[in-house]
Coordinates of C-alpha atoms in Angstrom, one line a residue:
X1 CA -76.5 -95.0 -179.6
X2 CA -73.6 -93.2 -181.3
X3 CA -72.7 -89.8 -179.3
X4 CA -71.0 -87.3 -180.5
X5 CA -69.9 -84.4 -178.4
X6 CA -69.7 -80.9 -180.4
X7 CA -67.4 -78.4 -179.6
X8 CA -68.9 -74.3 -180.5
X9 CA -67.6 -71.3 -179.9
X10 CA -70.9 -69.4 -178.4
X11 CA -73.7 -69.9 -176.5
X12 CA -75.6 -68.9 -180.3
X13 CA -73.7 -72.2 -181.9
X14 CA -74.6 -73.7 -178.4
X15 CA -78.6 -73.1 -179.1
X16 CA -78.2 -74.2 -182.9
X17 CA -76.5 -77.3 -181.8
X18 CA -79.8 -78.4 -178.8
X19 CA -82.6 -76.5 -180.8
X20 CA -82.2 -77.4 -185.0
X21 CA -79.2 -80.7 -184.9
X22 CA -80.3 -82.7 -181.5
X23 CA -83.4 -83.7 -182.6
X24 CA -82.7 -84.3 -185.8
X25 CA -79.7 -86.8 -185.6
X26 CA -81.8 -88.2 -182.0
X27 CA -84.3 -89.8 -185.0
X28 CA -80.8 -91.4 -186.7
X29 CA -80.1 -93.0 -183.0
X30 CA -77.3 -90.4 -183.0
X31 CA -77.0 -88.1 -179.6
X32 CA -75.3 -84.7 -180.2
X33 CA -73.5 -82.9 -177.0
X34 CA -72.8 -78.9 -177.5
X35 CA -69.8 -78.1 -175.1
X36 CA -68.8 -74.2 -175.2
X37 CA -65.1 -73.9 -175.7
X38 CA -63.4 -72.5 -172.3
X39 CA -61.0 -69.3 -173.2
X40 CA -60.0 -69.4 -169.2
X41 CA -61.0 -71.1 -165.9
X42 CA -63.6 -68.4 -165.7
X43 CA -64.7 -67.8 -169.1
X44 CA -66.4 -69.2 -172.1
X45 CA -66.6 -68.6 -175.9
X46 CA -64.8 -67.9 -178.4
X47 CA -61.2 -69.8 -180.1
X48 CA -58.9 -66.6 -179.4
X49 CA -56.0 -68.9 -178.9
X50 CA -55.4 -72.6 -180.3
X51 CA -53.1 -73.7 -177.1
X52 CA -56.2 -73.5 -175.0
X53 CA -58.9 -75.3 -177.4
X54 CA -56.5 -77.9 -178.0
X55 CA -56.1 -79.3 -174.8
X56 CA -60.0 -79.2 -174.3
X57 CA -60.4 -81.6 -177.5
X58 CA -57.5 -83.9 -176.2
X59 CA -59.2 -84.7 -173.4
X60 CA -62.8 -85.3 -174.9
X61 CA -61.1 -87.7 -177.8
X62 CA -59.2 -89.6 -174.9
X63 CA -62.5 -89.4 -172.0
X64 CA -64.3 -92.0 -174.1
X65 CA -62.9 -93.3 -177.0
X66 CA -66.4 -95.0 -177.8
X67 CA -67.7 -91.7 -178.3
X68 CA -66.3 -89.1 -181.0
X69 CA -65.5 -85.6 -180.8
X70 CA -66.0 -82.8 -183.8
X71 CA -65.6 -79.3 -183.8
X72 CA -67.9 -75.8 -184.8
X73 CA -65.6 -73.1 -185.1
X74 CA -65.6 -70.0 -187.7
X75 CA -63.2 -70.0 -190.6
X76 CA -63.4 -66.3 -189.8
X77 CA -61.0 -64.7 -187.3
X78 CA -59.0 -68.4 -186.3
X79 CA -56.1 -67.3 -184.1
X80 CA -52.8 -67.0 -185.7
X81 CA -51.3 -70.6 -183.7
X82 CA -54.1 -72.7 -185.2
X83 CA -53.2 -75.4 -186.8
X84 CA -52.1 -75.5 -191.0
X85 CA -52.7 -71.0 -190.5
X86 CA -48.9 -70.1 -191.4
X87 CA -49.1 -72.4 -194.3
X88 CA -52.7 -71.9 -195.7
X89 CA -52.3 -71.7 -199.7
X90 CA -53.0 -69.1 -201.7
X91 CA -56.5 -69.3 -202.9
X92 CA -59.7 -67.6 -203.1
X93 CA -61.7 -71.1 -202.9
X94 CA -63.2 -71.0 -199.4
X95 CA -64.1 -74.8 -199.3
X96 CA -60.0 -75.6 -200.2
X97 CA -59.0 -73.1 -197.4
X98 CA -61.6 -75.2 -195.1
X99 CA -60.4 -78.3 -195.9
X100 CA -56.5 -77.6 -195.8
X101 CA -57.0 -76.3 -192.1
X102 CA -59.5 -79.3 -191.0
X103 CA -56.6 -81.1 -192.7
X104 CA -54.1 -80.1 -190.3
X105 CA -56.4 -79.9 -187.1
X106 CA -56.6 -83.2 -187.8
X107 CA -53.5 -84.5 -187.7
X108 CA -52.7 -82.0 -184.5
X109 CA -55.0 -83.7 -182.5
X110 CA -54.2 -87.3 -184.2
X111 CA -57.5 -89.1 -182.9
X112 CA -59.5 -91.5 -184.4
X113 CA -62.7 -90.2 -182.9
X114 CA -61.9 -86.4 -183.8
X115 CA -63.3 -85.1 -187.2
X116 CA -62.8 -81.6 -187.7
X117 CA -65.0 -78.9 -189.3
X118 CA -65.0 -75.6 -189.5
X119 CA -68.4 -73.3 -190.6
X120 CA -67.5 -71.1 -194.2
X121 CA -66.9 -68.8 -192.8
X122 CA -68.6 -68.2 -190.0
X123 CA -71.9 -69.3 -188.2
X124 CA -74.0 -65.4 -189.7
X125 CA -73.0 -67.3 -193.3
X126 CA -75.6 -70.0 -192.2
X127 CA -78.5 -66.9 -192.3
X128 CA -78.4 -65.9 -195.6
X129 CA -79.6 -69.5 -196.7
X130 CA -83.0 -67.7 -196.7
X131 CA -82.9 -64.1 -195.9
X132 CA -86.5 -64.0 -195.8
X133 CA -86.6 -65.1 -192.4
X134 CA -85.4 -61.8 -190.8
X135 CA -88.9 -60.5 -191.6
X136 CA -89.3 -61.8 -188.3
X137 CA -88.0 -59.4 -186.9
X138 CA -87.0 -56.8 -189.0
X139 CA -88.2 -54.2 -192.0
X140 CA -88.6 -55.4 -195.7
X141 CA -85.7 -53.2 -196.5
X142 CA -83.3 -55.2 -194.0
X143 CA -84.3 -58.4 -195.8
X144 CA -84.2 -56.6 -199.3
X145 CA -80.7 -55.7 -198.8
X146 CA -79.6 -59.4 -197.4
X147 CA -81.2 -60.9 -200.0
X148 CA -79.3 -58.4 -202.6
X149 CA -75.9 -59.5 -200.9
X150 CA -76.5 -63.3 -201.0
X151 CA -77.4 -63.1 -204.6
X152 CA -74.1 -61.4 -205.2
X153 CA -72.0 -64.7 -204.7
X154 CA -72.5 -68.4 -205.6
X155 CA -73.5 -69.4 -201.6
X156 CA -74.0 -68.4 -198.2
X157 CA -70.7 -69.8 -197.7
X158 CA -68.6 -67.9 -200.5
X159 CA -69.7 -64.4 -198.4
X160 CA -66.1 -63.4 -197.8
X161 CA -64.3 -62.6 -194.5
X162 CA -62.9 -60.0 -194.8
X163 CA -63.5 -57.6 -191.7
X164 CA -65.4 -55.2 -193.0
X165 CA -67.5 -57.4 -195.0
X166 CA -68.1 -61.0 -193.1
X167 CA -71.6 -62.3 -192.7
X168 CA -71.8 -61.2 -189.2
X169 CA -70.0 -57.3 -190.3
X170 CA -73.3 -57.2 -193.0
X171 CA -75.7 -57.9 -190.7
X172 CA -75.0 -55.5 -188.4
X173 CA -74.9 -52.7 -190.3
X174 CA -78.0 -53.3 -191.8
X175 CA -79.7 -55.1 -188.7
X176 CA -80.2 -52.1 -186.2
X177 CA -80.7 -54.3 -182.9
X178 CA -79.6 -57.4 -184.0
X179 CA -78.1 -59.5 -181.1
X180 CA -76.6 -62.8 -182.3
X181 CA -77.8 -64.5 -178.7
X182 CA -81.2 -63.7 -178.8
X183 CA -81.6 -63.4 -182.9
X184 CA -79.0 -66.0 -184.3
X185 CA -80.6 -69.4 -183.6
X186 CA -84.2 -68.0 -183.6
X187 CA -83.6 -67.0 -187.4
X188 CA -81.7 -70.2 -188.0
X189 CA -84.7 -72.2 -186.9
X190 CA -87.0 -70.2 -188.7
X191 CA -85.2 -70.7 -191.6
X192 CA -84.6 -74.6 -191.3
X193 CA -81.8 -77.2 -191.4
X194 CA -83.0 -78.5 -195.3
X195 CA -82.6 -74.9 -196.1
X196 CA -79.5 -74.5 -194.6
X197 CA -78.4 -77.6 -196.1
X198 CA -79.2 -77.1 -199.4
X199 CA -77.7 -73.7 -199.2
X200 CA -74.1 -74.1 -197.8
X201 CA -72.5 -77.8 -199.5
X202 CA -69.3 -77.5 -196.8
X203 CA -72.1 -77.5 -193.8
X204 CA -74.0 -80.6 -195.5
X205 CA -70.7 -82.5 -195.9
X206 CA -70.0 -82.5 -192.3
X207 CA -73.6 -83.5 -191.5
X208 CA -73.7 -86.0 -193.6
X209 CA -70.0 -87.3 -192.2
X210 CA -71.9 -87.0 -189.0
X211 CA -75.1 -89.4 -190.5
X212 CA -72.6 -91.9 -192.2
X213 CA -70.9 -92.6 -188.4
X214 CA -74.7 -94.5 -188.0
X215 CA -74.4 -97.0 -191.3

């Protein structure tokens, strides 16, 4: 059995990791461990500072070499010391600014069994794959207006992230009550991983990176 230990920023990514990926890769003979990124000796969640992720990741890639180690986080909001951030290139291409920086992660870390990836732009992009599913839980004119923003750009993933207008900055103004723990990997599974992959082409390339470790 292949294992591969995922590193996520939240206990939401946590949830979407054991609830809509385990399974799935389990049939491939592939076993998928979420590990919530530690900000402090007391805390959990969240990559507000590269120098603490990256010692995490070092440690995983060097535990067991056997196994490999890949990563979760949101294009949106990374900290100003992550790697390849100072010298990002000017472009409005979301999948070349993903790249560049798993790029550079990469080489940071420098092991074999680390493959970077980072979620364009962030895990909320991942709902509007089918905004339908928020009926759920909230009124048609919630899911009206999603689906009105998702049709407004190519993907899911080209939903800019800008601060006042990221996934998770629409949802909430038009979501009264949504709480991304309770509501985040209910809708995902609701919606489905074919969905979802069909939907966002830089998510499917990572799975699929993921699948090819098995061939």
């Amino acid at each position: 059995m292949i294992r591969i230990n995922v590193f996520v920023e939240g206990q939401t990514e946590e949830t979407f990791v054991r609830e809509l990926l385990y399974g799935y890769f389990q049939e491939k003979n592939i076993f998928l461990n979420p590990i919530l990124v530690k900000t402090s000796s007391v805390s959990k969640g969240g990559v507000v500072s590269y120098a603490k992720i990256k010692p995490q990741l070092n440690k995983k890639c060097l535990e067991d070499r056997s196994a490999f180690v890949t990563t979760m986080f949101d294009l949106y909001t990374l900290p100003n010391d992550f790697p390849g951030k100072s010298s990002l290139p000017q472009t409005s291409d979301p999948f070349q600014k993903a790249e560049y920086l798993e790029q550079e992660l990469s080489k940071d870390i420098g092991h074999k069994n680390f493959i970077p990836n980072l979620l364009v732009h962030e895990f909320e992009g991942l709902l509007y794959s089918k905004a339908q599913a928020f009926s759920e839980w909230f009124d048609a004119s919630v899911v009206n207006t999603l689906e009105a923003e998702r049709n407004a750009f190519p993907s899911p993933e080209h939903i800019n992230d800008d601060p006042a207008t990221a996934p998770s900055k629409r949802i909430l103004r038009c979501c009264d009550g949504y709480e991304k723990p309770l509501h985040g990997s209910l809708i995902a599974i609701d919606i489905g991983l074919d969905t979802i992959r069909q939907q966002c082409q830089h998510f499917n390339q990572w799975l699929r990176r993921l699948e090819n470790l098995s061939s």
